[in-house]
XYZ file of C-alpha atoms in Angstrom:
345
model
C -14.476 -14.966 2.645
C -13.477 -11.991 4.819
C -13.166 -9.381 2.051
C -15.047 -6.469 3.695
C -13.225 -3.891 5.796
C -15.819 -1.889 7.676
C -15.073 1.358 9.557
C -16.404 4.907 8.891
C -15.633 4.119 5.263
C -16.140 0.379 4.219
C -14.299 -1.362 1.407
C -15.425 -4.597 -0.145
C -13.368 -6.501 -2.660
C -14.943 -9.008 -5.143
C -13.656 -11.312 -7.917
C -10.915 -13.793 -8.362
C -7.622 -13.895 -10.292
C -9.200 -15.758 -13.302
C -12.786 -14.605 -13.032
C -14.029 -12.164 -15.652
C -13.296 -9.185 -13.490
C -12.256 -8.027 -10.011
C -13.502 -4.934 -8.272
C -14.354 -2.906 -5.158
C -17.330 -1.268 -3.457
C -16.585 1.776 -1.298
C -19.263 3.103 1.009
C -19.561 6.315 3.081
C -17.348 8.530 0.961
C -18.344 12.268 1.365
C -20.510 13.557 -1.473
C -19.471 16.296 -3.917
C -15.763 15.479 -3.933
C -14.095 16.178 -7.343
C -12.289 13.054 -8.694
C -9.578 13.693 -11.253
C -9.875 10.617 -13.501
C -6.475 11.208 -15.229
C -4.806 11.280 -11.773
C -6.563 8.050 -10.881
C -5.211 6.428 -14.019
C -1.711 7.696 -13.304
C -1.879 6.159 -9.786
C -3.177 2.866 -10.949
C -0.393 2.541 -13.539
C 1.978 2.388 -10.610
C 0.311 -0.839 -9.372
C 0.998 -2.879 -12.554
C 3.534 -5.671 -12.161
C 4.078 -5.950 -15.859
C 2.850 -4.323 -19.060
C 0.378 -7.209 -19.368
C -1.464 -6.338 -16.189
C -4.744 -4.483 -16.679
C -5.180 -2.161 -13.752
C -7.542 0.485 -15.235
C -10.971 0.668 -13.432
C -14.383 1.005 -14.911
C -16.652 3.036 -12.543
C -20.208 1.666 -12.367
C -21.625 3.988 -9.714
C -20.738 6.597 -7.068
C -19.202 9.161 -9.432
C -21.168 11.419 -11.764
C -19.843 14.480 -13.531
C -16.438 13.954 -11.908
C -18.048 14.219 -8.390
C -18.728 11.625 -5.721
C -22.512 11.283 -5.440
C -22.646 9.937 -1.938
C -23.814 6.566 -3.286
C -21.583 3.491 -2.960
C -18.629 3.829 -5.230
C -18.413 0.629 -7.389
C -15.605 -0.067 -9.859
C -14.376 -3.198 -11.648
C -11.188 -4.102 -13.498
C -11.320 -6.502 -16.386
C -9.223 -9.581 -16.231
C -7.509 -10.979 -19.168
C -9.043 -14.124 -20.689
C -7.964 -17.177 -18.699
C -4.945 -18.823 -20.216
C -4.397 -22.666 -20.402
C -3.645 -23.884 -16.956
C -0.025 -24.117 -16.142
C 1.467 -26.367 -13.480
C 2.081 -23.315 -11.210
C -1.644 -22.755 -11.093
C -2.028 -25.812 -8.882
C -4.982 -27.453 -10.404
C -3.783 -30.807 -9.187
C -4.159 -29.873 -5.567
C -0.541 -29.830 -4.645
C 0.128 -27.298 -1.979
C 2.759 -24.829 -3.039
C 5.129 -23.304 -0.437
C 4.673 -19.578 0.094
C 1.108 -19.596 -0.964
C -2.303 -20.043 0.722
C -3.070 -23.259 -1.165
C -3.047 -25.485 1.999
C -4.549 -23.080 4.446
C -7.254 -21.935 1.882
C -8.204 -25.512 1.137
C -8.620 -26.246 4.832
C -10.589 -23.039 5.494
C -12.933 -23.468 2.496
C -13.103 -27.286 2.468
C -11.396 -27.453 -0.993
C -14.051 -25.441 -2.796
C -11.974 -22.280 -3.306
C -10.827 -21.283 -6.799
C -7.174 -22.383 -7.046
C -6.437 -20.819 -10.592
C -3.674 -18.294 -10.026
C -4.476 -18.485 -6.297
C -8.103 -17.287 -6.882
C -9.229 -14.812 -4.207
C -5.877 -15.129 -2.533
C -4.086 -13.669 -5.559
C -2.000 -10.467 -5.027
C -4.147 -9.189 -8.029
C -6.872 -8.505 -5.503
C -4.979 -5.591 -4.060
C -5.488 -3.720 -7.276
C -9.118 -2.644 -6.658
C -8.119 -1.637 -3.068
C -5.489 0.650 -4.679
C -8.287 2.306 -6.699
C -10.207 3.042 -3.464
C -6.986 4.423 -1.933
C -6.353 6.624 -4.939
C -9.802 8.199 -4.583
C -9.352 8.657 -0.878
C -5.940 10.233 -1.556
C -7.478 12.899 -3.738
C -9.998 13.826 -1.053
C -7.204 14.147 1.508
C -4.856 16.144 -0.749
C -7.530 18.840 -1.211
C -7.221 19.282 2.531
C -3.423 19.432 2.248
C -2.805 15.995 3.571
C -0.224 14.073 1.436
C 0.883 10.474 1.515
C 4.199 9.371 -0.016
C 6.094 6.113 -0.233
C 9.499 4.907 -1.472
C 11.572 1.704 -1.384
C 13.747 2.006 1.696
C 15.795 -1.071 1.138
C 16.365 -4.116 -1.152
C 18.692 -6.670 0.506
C 21.630 -4.615 1.926
C 21.109 -1.663 -0.376
C 19.380 1.193 1.459
C 17.818 4.435 0.265
C 17.940 7.638 2.250
C 15.048 7.539 4.847
C 12.433 10.187 5.085
C 13.237 13.245 7.187
C 10.902 12.544 10.168
C 10.839 16.168 11.090
C 10.722 18.143 7.763
C 9.127 15.905 5.187
C 7.473 18.100 2.563
C 4.952 17.940 -0.203
C 7.666 18.426 -2.745
C 9.554 15.424 -1.445
C 6.406 13.326 -1.864
C 5.387 14.528 -5.250
C 8.989 14.029 -6.585
C 8.785 10.389 -5.639
C 5.637 9.849 -7.640
C 7.309 10.998 -10.844
C 10.112 8.441 -10.573
C 9.744 5.113 -12.320
C 11.855 3.506 -9.578
C 10.604 5.274 -6.391
C 13.616 6.153 -4.292
C 14.932 9.343 -2.724
C 18.591 8.717 -3.740
C 18.522 7.734 -7.460
C 22.116 6.274 -7.210
C 20.939 3.881 -4.550
C 17.936 3.073 -6.744
C 20.222 1.946 -9.579
C 22.059 -0.274 -7.138
C 18.776 -1.757 -5.950
C 17.741 -2.557 -9.622
C 21.081 -4.231 -10.156
C 20.514 -6.276 -7.019
C 16.971 -7.271 -8.191
C 18.471 -8.300 -11.586
C 21.310 -10.179 -10.000
C 18.940 -12.248 -7.898
C 16.643 -12.750 -10.942
C 19.529 -14.184 -12.849
C 19.951 -16.821 -10.134
C 16.265 -17.846 -10.349
C 15.534 -16.497 -7.003
C 13.546 -13.467 -5.580
C 14.015 -10.716 -2.988
C 11.922 -8.898 -0.480
C 12.366 -5.426 0.811
C 11.201 -2.512 2.946
C 8.901 0.324 1.942
C 8.721 3.502 3.979
C 5.572 5.642 4.117
C 5.156 9.238 5.264
C 2.029 11.297 5.840
C 2.244 15.013 6.171
C -0.079 17.872 7.375
C -2.226 15.477 9.415
C -3.598 17.636 12.264
C -3.095 16.700 15.881
C -5.964 14.875 17.620
C -6.924 12.273 14.944
C -7.560 8.743 16.177
C -8.515 7.071 19.444
C -6.869 5.078 22.106
C -6.864 1.259 22.591
C -8.864 -0.401 19.707
C -9.286 2.470 17.215
C -5.881 3.965 17.126
C -4.252 5.276 13.922
C -1.653 2.599 14.072
C -4.357 -0.043 14.472
C -6.279 1.056 11.438
C -3.187 1.464 9.250
C -1.703 -1.897 10.351
C -4.934 -3.773 9.638
C -5.191 -2.394 6.056
C -1.528 -2.747 5.384
C -1.826 -6.479 6.054
C -4.330 -6.702 3.171
C -1.268 -6.412 0.913
C -0.359 -10.069 0.229
C 3.440 -9.763 0.501
C 3.465 -7.849 3.877
C 5.162 -9.584 6.733
C 5.611 -6.723 9.233
C 5.133 -3.117 10.106
C 6.869 -0.557 12.468
C 6.106 3.058 13.386
C 8.621 5.778 14.071
C 11.758 4.363 15.698
C 10.135 0.978 15.514
C 12.013 -2.014 16.758
C 15.114 0.125 17.408
C 13.111 1.489 20.379
C 13.744 -1.682 22.196
C 17.459 -0.833 22.278
C 16.951 2.754 23.437
C 16.788 4.197 26.979
C 13.775 6.214 27.960
C 15.720 9.368 27.735
C 16.895 8.569 24.207
C 13.397 7.758 23.008
C 11.691 10.796 24.583
C 10.487 13.364 22.046
C 10.660 16.836 23.735
C 7.944 19.277 22.950
C 8.434 22.902 21.813
C 6.268 25.692 20.158
C 7.458 26.767 16.765
C 7.448 30.270 15.304
C 3.916 29.686 13.927
C 2.676 28.723 17.336
C 2.315 24.966 16.517
C 3.288 22.326 19.023
C 6.052 20.144 17.651
C 8.651 17.743 18.911
C 12.429 17.968 18.671
C 12.646 14.339 17.452
C 9.989 12.043 16.138
C 10.716 8.548 17.509
C 6.874 8.217 18.109
C 6.349 8.373 14.389
C 3.689 11.030 14.569
C 1.234 8.939 16.694
C 0.940 8.743 20.439
C -1.656 6.955 22.326
C -3.303 5.984 19.004
C -3.763 9.734 18.203
C -1.885 11.915 15.745
C 0.577 14.401 17.251
C 0.834 16.721 14.229
C 4.285 15.542 13.329
C 4.831 13.552 10.095
C 3.403 10.126 10.467
C 6.187 7.697 9.507
C 5.922 3.885 9.198
C 7.844 1.106 7.420
C 6.526 -2.123 5.946
C 8.523 -5.265 5.424
C 7.674 -7.323 2.354
C 8.585 -10.942 1.963
C 10.164 -12.208 -1.308
C 7.818 -13.649 -3.959
C 7.779 -17.563 -3.395
C 10.648 -19.139 -5.374
C 9.197 -21.813 -7.733
C 11.525 -24.642 -8.699
C 11.822 -25.426 -12.390
C 10.954 -29.151 -11.794
C 7.586 -28.032 -10.294
C 6.459 -25.294 -12.658
C 8.442 -25.635 -15.823
C 10.058 -22.228 -15.216
C 10.746 -19.621 -12.499
C 7.670 -17.364 -13.009
C 7.861 -15.423 -9.775
C 7.341 -11.697 -9.753
C 10.596 -9.659 -9.300
C 8.540 -6.474 -9.014
C 6.764 -7.276 -5.847
C 8.396 -4.528 -3.756
C 8.153 -1.882 -6.568
C 4.419 -2.580 -7.015
C 3.771 -2.595 -3.280
C 4.877 1.053 -2.970
C 1.622 2.289 -4.417
C -0.324 -0.330 -2.442
C 1.052 0.876 0.792
C 0.311 4.487 -0.135
C -3.319 3.458 -1.041
C -4.240 1.653 2.147
C -2.659 4.535 4.222
C -5.010 6.915 2.483
C -7.977 4.789 3.305
C -7.009 4.551 6.953
C -6.303 8.288 7.283
C -9.568 9.269 5.538
C -11.715 7.060 7.654
C -10.380 8.796 10.812
C -10.441 12.256 9.199
C -14.266 11.924 8.687
C -14.546 12.553 12.442
C -12.623 15.762 12.314
C -14.693 18.943 12.722
C -15.577 20.688 9.414
C -13.618 18.146 7.289
C -16.504 17.570 4.923
């Protein structure tokens, strides 16, 4: 299975939904980086879909005396003991809609573990989040911060990030909120919408917005190794992701060239900036120094009919949990490019 992402940093995921554990190997992290274990635990708690989910990692190698050693960082997360098989676990071979049962069976000739979707389970994003949490700490010590919030659930929309003046305080404030939105009133409306759909036995998707600040200009490369390329590839490791856009995104198709243009100017500190940020902080695959802004569309969790499963056991928290996942994979993408930046390590 293709569970290895290999760039300047490599990330390899192992385990299955009902194996004894899941985990991750991360190679080529810089040595000597201080890792705050309490902050890692706090980040990982944001990835839990329910109180029953175990998301706390056990580090096997790569960190000693709270510092990265330069050796591969390996961590595993204990799975709960397998429960008796339920109809939703598809042990009878019936392909469920909205899952990879059919495509997985074809690709792996029927030998893949089907219990709770096996290696296709959304639980496999949890060890990736651990890797992203570590990368995030390394970036933040250089002043680079990544923040995410729920931009919309159905027709309820949060305030978007300010694409010109996103601050560290804006990002940190979001991390302290149980329901990560900028406008808390809109957040309450979103929760009511989630509950309303839950009561009908159905599920909802949503859009998550991510912003990265203090990324210096000149990071990334054109054509195959652009910042957008790397971010998009990692974002699609999140199982519920269905689309991504940067800056003005698909609205750009409705603009004229003069409307889309971001005029340059030099601010009072001598930094080159743009009057607007339709390019989303990346031009030609390379960072411009403006906040890097992108949005991720998340499909609803597959609705399961009562006649098929004995109950509607979908996850209504898909979008909420994906906020931390988007932040994590963005950290991995940015760090792998920052390793080329002069004097970063």
